[in-house]
Coordinates of N, CA, C and O (backbone and C1' of nucleotides) in Angstrom, one line a residue:
Chain A
M833 N -14.8 -11.4 0.3 CA -13.5 -11.4 1.0 C -13.4 -12.8 1.8 O -14.2 -13.1 2.6
P834 N -12.4 -13.6 1.5 CA -12.2 -14.9 2.1 C -11.9 -14.7 3.6 O -11.3 -13.7 4.0
P835 N -12.3 -15.7 4.3 CA -12.1 -15.7 5.8 C -10.6 -15.7 6.0 O -9.8 -16.4 5.4
I836 N -10.2 -14.9 6.9 CA -8.7 -14.8 7.3 C -8.5 -15.2 8.7 O -9.2 -14.7 9.6
T837 N -7.6 -16.1 8.9 CA -7.3 -16.4 10.3 C -5.9 -16.0 10.6 O -5.0 -16.0 9.8
I838 N -5.7 -15.7 11.9 CA -4.4 -15.3 12.3 C -3.7 -16.4 13.1 O -4.3 -16.8 14.1
P839 N -2.7 -16.9 12.6 CA -2.0 -18.0 13.4 C -1.4 -17.4 14.7 O -0.6 -16.5 14.6
R840 N -1.8 -18.0 15.8 CA -1.3 -17.5 17.0 C -0.3 -18.6 17.6 O -0.6 -19.7 17.5
R841 N 0.7 -18.1 18.2 CA 1.6 -19.1 18.8 C 1.3 -19.0 20.3 O 0.2 -19.1 20.8
R842 N 2.3 -18.7 21.1 CA 2.1 -18.6 22.5 C 1.1 -17.5 22.8 O 1.1 -16.5 22.1
R843 N 0.5 -17.6 23.9 CA -0.4 -16.5 24.3 C -0.3 -16.2 25.8 O 0.1 -17.0 26.5
G844 N -0.6 -14.9 26.1 CA -0.7 -14.5 27.5 C 0.6 -14.7 28.2 O 0.7 -15.3 29.3
S845 N 1.7 -14.1 27.7 CA 2.9 -14.2 28.5 C 2.7 -13.5 29.9 O 2.0 -12.5 30.0
A846 N 3.4 -14.0 30.9 CA 3.3 -13.5 32.2 C 4.2 -12.3 32.4 O 4.2 -11.7 33.5
S847 N 5.0 -12.0 31.4 CA 5.9 -10.8 31.6 C 5.2 -9.6 32.0 O 4.1 -9.2 31.4
P848 N 5.7 -8.9 33.0 CA 5.0 -7.6 33.4 C 4.8 -6.6 32.3 O 3.8 -6.0 32.2
F849 N 5.8 -6.5 31.5 CA 5.7 -5.5 30.4 C 4.6 -5.9 29.4 O 3.8 -5.1 29.0
F850 N 4.6 -7.2 29.1 CA 3.6 -7.7 28.2 C 2.2 -7.4 28.8 O 1.3 -7.0 28.1
S851 N 2.0 -7.7 30.0 CA 0.7 -7.6 30.7 C 0.3 -6.1 30.6 O -0.9 -5.8 30.4
R852 N 1.2 -5.2 30.8 CA 0.9 -3.8 30.8 C 0.5 -3.4 29.4 O -0.3 -2.5 29.2
V853 N 1.2 -4.0 28.4 CA 0.8 -3.7 27.0 C -0.6 -4.1 26.8 O -1.4 -3.3 26.2
Y854 N -1.0 -5.3 27.2 CA -2.3 -5.8 27.0 C -3.3 -4.9 27.7 O -4.4 -4.5 27.1
A855 N -3.0 -4.5 28.9 CA -4.0 -3.7 29.7 C -4.2 -2.3 29.0 O -5.3 -1.9 28.9
L856 N -3.1 -1.8 28.5 CA -3.3 -0.5 27.8 C -4.0 -0.6 26.5 O -4.9 0.2 26.2
V857 N -3.7 -1.6 25.7 CA -4.3 -1.8 24.4 C -5.8 -2.1 24.6 O -6.6 -1.6 23.8
R858 N -6.2 -2.7 25.7 CA -7.6 -3.0 26.0 C -8.4 -1.7 26.2 O -9.6 -1.7 26.0
R859 N -7.6 -0.6 26.5 CA -8.3 0.6 26.8 C -8.6 1.5 25.6 O -9.2 2.5 25.6
I860 N -8.0 1.0 24.4 CA -8.2 1.8 23.2 C -9.6 1.7 22.8 O -10.1 0.6 22.6
P861 N -10.3 2.8 22.7 CA -11.7 2.8 22.3 C -12.0 2.3 20.9 O -11.1 2.4 20.1
R862 N -13.2 1.9 20.7 CA -13.5 1.4 19.3 C -13.4 2.6 18.3 O -13.7 3.7 18.7
G863 N -12.9 2.3 17.2 CA -12.8 3.3 16.2 C -11.5 4.2 16.3 O -11.4 5.3 15.7
R864 N -10.7 3.8 17.2 CA -9.4 4.6 17.5 C -8.2 3.7 17.3 O -8.3 2.5 17.5
V865 N -7.1 4.3 17.0 CA -5.9 3.5 16.9 C -4.7 4.1 17.7 O -4.8 5.3 18.0
A866 N -3.7 3.4 18.0 CA -2.6 3.9 18.7 C -1.3 3.2 18.0 O -1.5 2.2 17.4
S867 N -0.2 3.9 18.1 CA 1.0 3.3 17.5 C 1.8 2.6 18.5 O 1.7 2.8 19.7
Y868 N 2.6 1.7 18.1 CA 3.5 0.8 18.9 C 4.3 1.7 19.8 O 4.5 1.5 21.0
G869 N 4.9 2.7 19.1 CA 5.8 3.6 19.9 C 5.1 4.4 21.0 O 5.6 4.6 22.1
A870 N 3.8 4.9 20.7 CA 3.1 5.6 21.6 C 2.8 4.8 22.9 O 2.8 5.2 24.0
I871 N 2.5 3.5 22.6 CA 2.2 2.6 23.7 C 3.4 2.4 24.6 O 3.4 2.4 25.8
A872 N 4.5 2.2 23.9 CA 5.8 2.0 24.6 C 6.1 3.2 25.4 O 6.5 3.1 26.6
R873 N 5.9 4.4 24.9 CA 6.2 5.6 25.6 C 5.2 5.7 26.8 O 5.6 6.1 27.9
A874 N 4.0 5.4 26.6 CA 3.0 5.5 27.7 C 3.4 4.5 28.9 O 3.0 4.7 30.0
L875 N 4.1 3.5 28.5 CA 4.5 2.5 29.5 C 5.8 2.9 30.2 O 6.4 2.1 31.0
G876 N 6.4 4.0 29.7 CA 7.6 4.4 30.3 C 8.9 3.9 29.6 O 10.0 4.1 30.1
D877 N 8.8 3.2 28.5 CA 9.9 2.7 27.8 C 9.8 3.1 26.3 O 9.4 2.3 25.5
P878 N 10.2 4.3 26.0 CA 10.1 4.9 24.7 C 10.7 4.0 23.6 O 10.4 4.1 22.4
R879 N 11.7 3.2 24.0 CA 12.4 2.5 22.9 C 12.0 1.0 22.8 O 12.6 0.2 22.1
A880 N 10.8 0.7 23.4 CA 10.4 -0.7 23.3 C 9.3 -0.9 22.3 O 8.5 -1.8 22.4
A881 N 9.2 -0.1 21.3 CA 8.2 -0.2 20.3 C 8.1 -1.6 19.7 O 7.1 -2.2 19.5
R882 N 9.3 -2.1 19.4 CA 9.3 -3.4 18.7 C 8.9 -4.5 19.7 O 8.3 -5.5 19.3
T883 N 9.1 -4.3 20.9 CA 8.7 -5.2 21.9 C 7.2 -5.3 22.1 O 6.6 -6.3 22.3
V884 N 6.6 -4.1 21.8 CA 5.1 -4.0 21.9 C 4.5 -4.9 20.8 O 3.6 -5.7 21.0
G885 N 5.2 -4.8 19.6 CA 4.7 -5.7 18.5 C 4.9 -7.1 18.8 O 4.1 -8.0 18.5
W886 N 6.0 -7.4 19.5 CA 6.3 -8.8 19.9 C 5.2 -9.3 20.9 O 4.8 -10.4 20.8
A887 N 4.8 -8.4 21.8 CA 3.8 -8.8 22.7 C 2.5 -9.1 22.1 O 1.8 -10.0 22.4
L888 N 2.1 -8.2 21.1 CA 0.8 -8.4 20.4 C 0.8 -9.6 19.6 O -0.3 -10.1 19.2
R889 N 2.0 -10.1 19.2 CA 2.0 -11.3 18.4 C 1.4 -12.4 19.1 O 0.9 -13.4 18.5
A890 N 1.4 -12.4 20.4 CA 0.9 -13.6 21.1 C -0.1 -13.1 22.2 O -0.2 -13.7 23.2
C891 N -0.9 -12.1 21.8 CA -1.9 -11.6 22.8 C -3.1 -12.5 23.0 O -3.4 -13.3 22.2
A892 N -3.8 -12.2 24.1 CA -5.0 -13.0 24.4 C -6.2 -12.5 23.4 O -6.0 -11.5 22.7
D893 N -7.2 -13.3 23.5 CA -8.4 -13.0 22.6 C -9.1 -11.7 22.8 O -9.7 -11.1 21.9
D894 N -9.0 -11.2 24.1 CA -9.8 -10.0 24.4 C -9.0 -8.7 24.2 O -9.3 -7.7 24.7
V895 N -7.8 -8.9 23.6 CA -7.0 -7.7 23.3 C -7.2 -7.2 21.9 O -7.0 -8.0 20.9
P896 N -7.7 -6.0 21.7 CA -8.0 -5.4 20.4 C -6.7 -5.1 19.7 O -6.4 -3.9 19.4
W897 N -5.9 -6.1 19.3 CA -4.6 -5.9 18.7 C -4.7 -5.1 17.4 O -3.8 -4.4 17.0
H898 N -5.9 -5.2 16.7 CA -6.0 -4.5 15.4 C -6.0 -3.0 15.5 O -5.9 -2.3 14.5
R899 N -6.1 -2.5 16.8 CA -6.1 -1.0 16.9 C -4.7 -0.5 17.1 O -4.6 0.7 17.5
V900 N -3.8 -1.3 16.8 CA -2.4 -0.8 17.0 C -1.7 -0.8 15.6 O -1.6 -1.9 14.9
V901 N -1.3 0.3 15.2 CA -0.6 0.4 13.9 C 0.8 1.1 14.1 O 1.1 1.5 15.2
N902 N 1.5 1.3 13.0 CA 2.8 2.0 13.2 C 2.7 3.5 13.2 O 1.6 4.0 13.0
A903 N 3.8 4.2 13.4 CA 3.7 5.6 13.6 C 3.3 6.4 12.4 O 3.0 7.6 12.5
Q904 N 3.3 5.7 11.3 CA 2.9 6.4 10.0 C 1.4 6.1 9.7 O 1.0 6.5 8.6
G905 N 0.7 5.5 10.7 CA -0.7 5.2 10.4 C -0.9 4.1 9.5 O -2.0 4.0 8.9
M906 N 0.1 3.3 9.3 CA 0.0 2.2 8.4 C 0.0 0.8 9.1 O 0.6 0.7 10.2
I907 N -0.7 -0.1 8.5 CA -0.7 -1.5 9.1 C 0.6 -2.1 8.8 O 1.0 -2.2 7.6
S908 N 1.3 -2.5 9.8 CA 2.6 -3.2 9.7 C 2.5 -4.5 9.0 O 1.7 -5.4 9.4
W909 N 3.3 -4.8 8.0 CA 3.3 -6.0 7.3 C 4.0 -7.1 8.2 O 4.9 -6.8 8.9
R910 N 3.4 -8.3 8.2 CA 4.1 -9.4 8.9 C 3.9 -10.6 8.1 O 2.9 -10.8 7.4
P911 N 4.9 -11.5 8.1 CA 4.9 -12.8 7.3 C 3.7 -13.7 7.6 O 3.2 -14.4 6.8
T912 N 3.2 -13.6 8.8 CA 2.1 -14.5 9.2 C 0.7 -14.0 8.7 O -0.3 -14.7 8.8
G913 N 0.7 -12.9 8.0 CA -0.5 -12.4 7.4 C -1.3 -11.6 8.4 O -0.9 -11.3 9.5
G914 N -2.6 -11.3 8.1 CA -3.4 -10.6 9.1 C -3.6 -9.2 8.6 O -4.4 -8.4 9.2
Y915 N -2.9 -8.8 7.6 CA -3.0 -7.4 7.1 C -4.5 -7.1 6.7 O -5.1 -6.1 7.1
Q916 N -5.0 -8.0 5.9 CA -6.4 -7.8 5.4 C -7.4 -7.8 6.5 O -8.3 -7.0 6.5
L917 N -7.2 -8.7 7.5 CA -8.1 -8.8 8.6 C -8.1 -7.5 9.4 O -9.1 -7.0 9.8
Q918 N -6.9 -7.0 9.7 CA -6.8 -5.8 10.5 C -7.5 -4.7 9.8 O -8.2 -3.9 10.5
R919 N -7.2 -4.6 8.6 CA -7.8 -3.5 7.8 C -9.4 -3.6 7.8 O -10.1 -2.6 8.0
A920 N -9.9 -4.8 7.7 CA -11.3 -5.0 7.7 C -11.9 -4.7 9.0 O -13.0 -4.0 9.1
L921 N -11.3 -5.1 10.1 CA -11.8 -4.8 11.4 C -11.8 -3.3 11.7 O -12.8 -2.8 12.3
L922 N -10.8 -2.6 11.3 CA -10.7 -1.2 11.6 C -11.8 -0.5 10.7 O -12.5 0.4 11.2
R923 N -12.0 -0.9 9.5 CA -13.0 -0.3 8.7 C -14.3 -0.5 9.3 O -15.2 0.3 9.2
G924 N -14.5 -1.7 9.9 CA -15.8 -2.0 10.5 C -16.1 -1.1 11.7 O -17.2 -1.0 12.1
E925 N -15.0 -0.5 12.2 CA -15.2 0.3 13.4 C -15.3 1.8 13.0 O -15.3 2.7 13.8
G926 N -15.3 2.0 11.7 CA -15.4 3.4 11.2 C -14.1 4.1 10.9 O -14.1 5.3 10.6
V927 N -13.0 3.4 11.0 CA -11.7 4.0 10.7 C -11.5 4.1 9.2 O -11.7 3.1 8.5
R928 N -11.2 5.3 8.7 CA -11.1 5.4 7.3 C -9.6 5.4 6.8 O -8.7 5.9 7.5
F929 N -9.4 4.9 5.6 CA -8.0 4.7 5.1 C -7.9 5.7 3.9 O -8.8 5.8 3.1
T930 N -6.7 6.2 3.8 CA -6.4 7.0 2.6 C -6.2 6.0 1.4 O -6.1 4.8 1.6
R931 N -6.0 6.6 0.3 CA -5.7 5.8 -0.9 C -4.4 5.0 -0.8 O -4.3 3.9 -1.3
G932 N -3.5 5.6 0.0 CA -2.3 4.9 0.2 C -2.3 3.8 1.3 O -1.3 3.3 1.7
G933 N -3.5 3.6 1.8 CA -3.6 2.6 2.9 C -3.2 3.1 4.2 O -2.8 2.4 5.1
R934 N -3.3 4.4 4.4 CA -2.9 5.0 5.6 C -4.1 5.6 6.4 O -5.1 5.9 5.9
I935 N -3.9 5.7 7.7 CA -4.9 6.2 8.6 C -4.5 7.6 9.1 O -3.3 7.8 9.4
D936 N -5.4 8.5 9.1 CA -5.1 9.9 9.6 C -5.1 9.8 11.1 O -6.1 9.8 11.7
L937 N -3.9 9.8 11.6 CA -3.8 9.7 13.1 C -4.3 11.0 13.8 O -4.6 10.9 15.0
E938 N -4.4 12.1 13.1 CA -4.9 13.3 13.7 C -6.4 13.1 14.0 O -7.0 13.6 15.0
R939 N -7.0 12.3 13.2 CA -8.5 12.0 13.4 C -8.8 10.8 14.2 O -9.7 10.8 15.0
F940 N -8.0 9.7 13.9 CA -8.4 8.4 14.5 C -7.4 8.0 15.6 O -7.6 7.0 16.2
G941 N -6.3 8.8 15.8 CA -5.4 8.4 16.8 C -6.0 8.6 18.2 O -6.7 9.5 18.5
W942 N -5.7 7.7 19.1 CA -6.2 7.7 20.5 C -5.4 8.8 21.2 O -4.2 8.6 21.4
R943 N -6.0 9.8 21.7 CA -5.3 10.9 22.3 C -5.1 10.8 23.8 O -4.4 11.5 24.4
A944 N -5.8 9.8 24.4 CA -5.7 9.7 25.9 C -4.4 9.0 26.4 O -4.3 8.7 27.5
L945 N -3.4 8.8 25.5 CA -2.2 8.3 26.0 C -1.4 9.3 26.8 O -0.6 9.0 27.6
Chain B
dT260 P 25.7 -15.6 31.7 O5' 26.2 -15.9 30.2 C5' 27.5 -16.4 29.9 C4' 27.8 -16.4 28.5 C3' 27.5 -15.0 27.8 O3' 28.6 -14.7 26.9 C1' 26.3 -16.7 26.7
dG261 P 28.6 -13.4 26.1 O5' 28.1 -13.9 24.7 C5' 28.7 -15.1 24.1 C4' 28.3 -15.2 22.6 C3' 28.2 -13.9 21.9 O3' 28.6 -14.0 20.6 C1' 26.1 -15.0 21.9
dC262 P 28.4 -12.8 19.6 O5' 27.1 -13.2 18.8 C5' 27.1 -14.5 18.2 C4' 25.9 -14.6 17.2 C3' 25.6 -13.3 16.4 O3' 25.1 -13.6 15.1 C1' 23.8 -13.8 17.8
dG263 P 24.9 -12.5 14.0 O5' 23.5 -12.9 13.5 C5' 23.2 -14.2 13.2 C4' 21.7 -14.4 13.1 C3' 21.0 -13.4 12.2 O3' 19.9 -14.0 11.5 C1' 20.1 -13.2 14.4
dT264 P 19.1 -13.2 10.4 O5' 17.8 -12.9 11.2 C5' 17.0 -13.9 11.7 C4' 15.8 -13.4 12.4 C3' 15.1 -12.2 11.7 O3' 13.7 -12.4 11.6 C1' 15.5 -11.6 13.9
dG265 P 12.9 -11.7 10.4 O5' 11.9 -10.9 11.3 C5' 11.0 -11.6 12.1 C4' 10.4 -10.6 13.1 C3' 9.7 -9.4 12.5 O3' 8.5 -9.1 13.1 C1' 11.3 -8.7 14.1
dA266 P 7.2 -9.6 12.3 O5' 6.2 -8.5 12.6 C5' 6.0 -7.4 11.7 C4' 5.1 -6.3 12.4 C3' 5.8 -5.8 13.7 O3' 5.7 -4.4 13.7 C1' 3.5 -6.5 14.1
dC267 P 6.8 -3.6 13.0 O5' 7.4 -2.7 14.2 C5' 6.6 -2.4 15.3 C4' 7.1 -1.1 15.9 C3' 6.8 0.2 15.1 O3' 6.5 1.2 15.9 C1' 9.2 -0.1 15.3
dT268 P 6.1 2.7 15.3 O5' 7.5 3.5 15.5 C5' 8.2 3.4 16.7 C4' 9.3 4.4 16.8 C3' 9.1 5.7 16.0 O3' 9.5 6.8 16.9 C1' 11.0 4.7 15.2
dT269 P 9.1 8.3 16.4 O5' 10.6 8.9 16.1 C5' 11.7 8.5 16.8 C4' 13.0 8.8 16.1 C3' 12.9 10.2 15.3 O3' 14.0 11.0 15.6 C1' 13.7 8.4 13.9
dG270 P 13.9 12.5 15.2 O5' 15.3 12.6 14.4 C5' 16.4 11.9 14.8 C4' 17.4 11.7 13.7 C3' 17.5 13.0 12.8 O3' 18.9 13.1 12.4 C1' 16.8 11.2 11.5
dA271 P 19.4 14.5 11.9 O5' 20.2 14.1 10.6 C5' 19.7 13.1 9.8 C4' 20.7 12.5 8.9 C3' 21.2 13.4 7.8 O3' 22.4 12.9 7.2 C1' 19.6 11.8 7.0
dC272 P 23.3 13.9 6.4 O5' 23.1 13.5 4.9 C5' 21.8 13.5 4.3 C4' 21.7 12.6 3.2 C3' 21.7 13.2 1.8 O3' 22.2 12.3 0.9 C1' 19.6 12.2 2.2
Chain C
dC8 P 2.8 13.8 1.7 O5' 4.3 13.4 1.4 C5' 4.5 12.1 1.2 C4' 5.1 11.8 -0.1 C3' 5.9 10.5 -0.1 O3' 5.3 9.5 -0.7 C1' 7.2 12.4 -0.9
dG9 P 5.6 8.0 -0.1 O5' 7.1 7.7 -0.6 C5' 7.3 7.5 -2.0 C4' 8.8 7.2 -2.2 C3' 9.2 6.0 -1.3 O3' 9.9 5.0 -2.0 C1' 10.6 7.9 -0.9
dT10 P 10.1 3.6 -1.2 O5' 11.7 3.7 -0.9 C5' 12.5 4.1 -2.0 C4' 14.0 4.2 -1.4 C3' 14.4 3.0 -0.6 O3' 15.8 2.7 -0.9 C1' 14.6 5.0 0.7
dC11 P 16.4 1.4 -0.3 O5' 17.3 2.0 0.9 C5' 17.9 3.2 0.7 C4' 19.0 3.4 1.8 C3' 19.4 2.1 2.5 O3' 20.8 2.1 2.8 C1' 18.4 3.8 4.0
dA12 P 21.4 0.9 3.6 O5' 21.6 1.6 5.0 C5' 22.2 2.9 5.1 C4' 22.4 3.3 6.5 C3' 22.9 2.1 7.4 O3' 23.9 2.6 8.3 C1' 20.8 2.9 8.2
dA13 P 24.5 1.6 9.3 O5' 24.0 2.1 10.7 C5' 23.9 3.5 10.9 C4' 23.2 3.8 12.2 C3' 23.6 2.8 13.3 O3' 23.7 3.5 14.5 C1' 21.2 2.8 13.0
dG14 P 24.2 2.8 15.8 O5' 22.9 2.8 16.8 C5' 22.3 4.1 17.0 C4' 21.0 3.8 17.8 C3' 21.2 2.8 18.9 O3' 20.5 3.4 20.1 C1' 19.4 2.2 17.6
dC15 P 20.8 2.6 21.5 O5' 19.3 2.3 21.9 C5' 18.4 1.9 20.9 C4' 17.1 1.3 21.5 C3' 17.5 0.2 22.6 O3' 16.5 0.2 23.6 C1' 16.5 -0.8 20.6
dC16 P 17.0 -0.6 25.0 O5' 16.0 -1.8 25.0 C5' 14.6 -1.5 24.9 C4' 13.9 -2.8 24.7 C3' 14.3 -3.9 25.6 O3' 13.2 -4.6 26.2 C1' 14.4 -4.6 23.3
dA17 P 13.5 -5.6 27.4 O5' 12.9 -6.9 26.7 C5' 11.6 -7.0 26.3 C4' 11.4 -8.2 25.4 C3' 11.7 -9.5 26.1 O3' 10.7 -10.4 25.9 C1' 12.9 -9.4 24.1
dC18 P 10.8 -11.9 26.6 O5' 11.0 -12.8 25.3 C5' 10.6 -12.4 24.1 C4' 10.8 -13.4 23.0 C3' 11.1 -14.8 23.5 O3' 10.5 -15.7 22.6 C1' 12.9 -14.0 22.3
dG19 P 10.3 -17.3 23.0 O5' 11.3 -18.1 21.9 C5' 11.5 -17.5 20.7 C4' 12.6 -18.3 19.9 C3' 12.8 -19.7 20.5 O3' 13.2 -20.6 19.4 C1' 14.8 -18.4 20.7
dC20 P 13.3 -22.1 19.6 O5' 14.6 -22.5 18.9 C5' 14.9 -21.9 17.6 C4' 16.5 -21.8 17.4 C3' 17.2 -23.1 17.8 O3' 18.2 -23.4 16.9 C1' 18.1 -21.4 19.0

DNA sequence: TGCGTGACTTGAC
DNA sequence: CGTCAAGCCACGC
């Protein structure tokens, strides 16, 4: 597997919402995943799922961004790439994928939200 | 200030 | 199961 790098643009926005997204994502345990929507709900804004994705786009290095997937347990596609890396990182933590590239959220979803 | 865009979600078919 | 459309929020031009 060739090395994959993720192009990062801005990082560490000072936005309160962004900071809280990072703080919460940092708490996701190894081998567990959470959805964008679940994070948004946990932060009190159920409709900000897309904003969570926007925040993770420019997150700091210590944020385990790869533990965030969409509500269907699938890795969200993005033009900048990173799909393969995210999948590899998750598999390295013991997260298993179905043949369709999906994660069983009943098993690997972070329940502490 | 306005409008298009996106690492989303949900509900209809 | 799959696809489609609408709603949503923040960003950037």
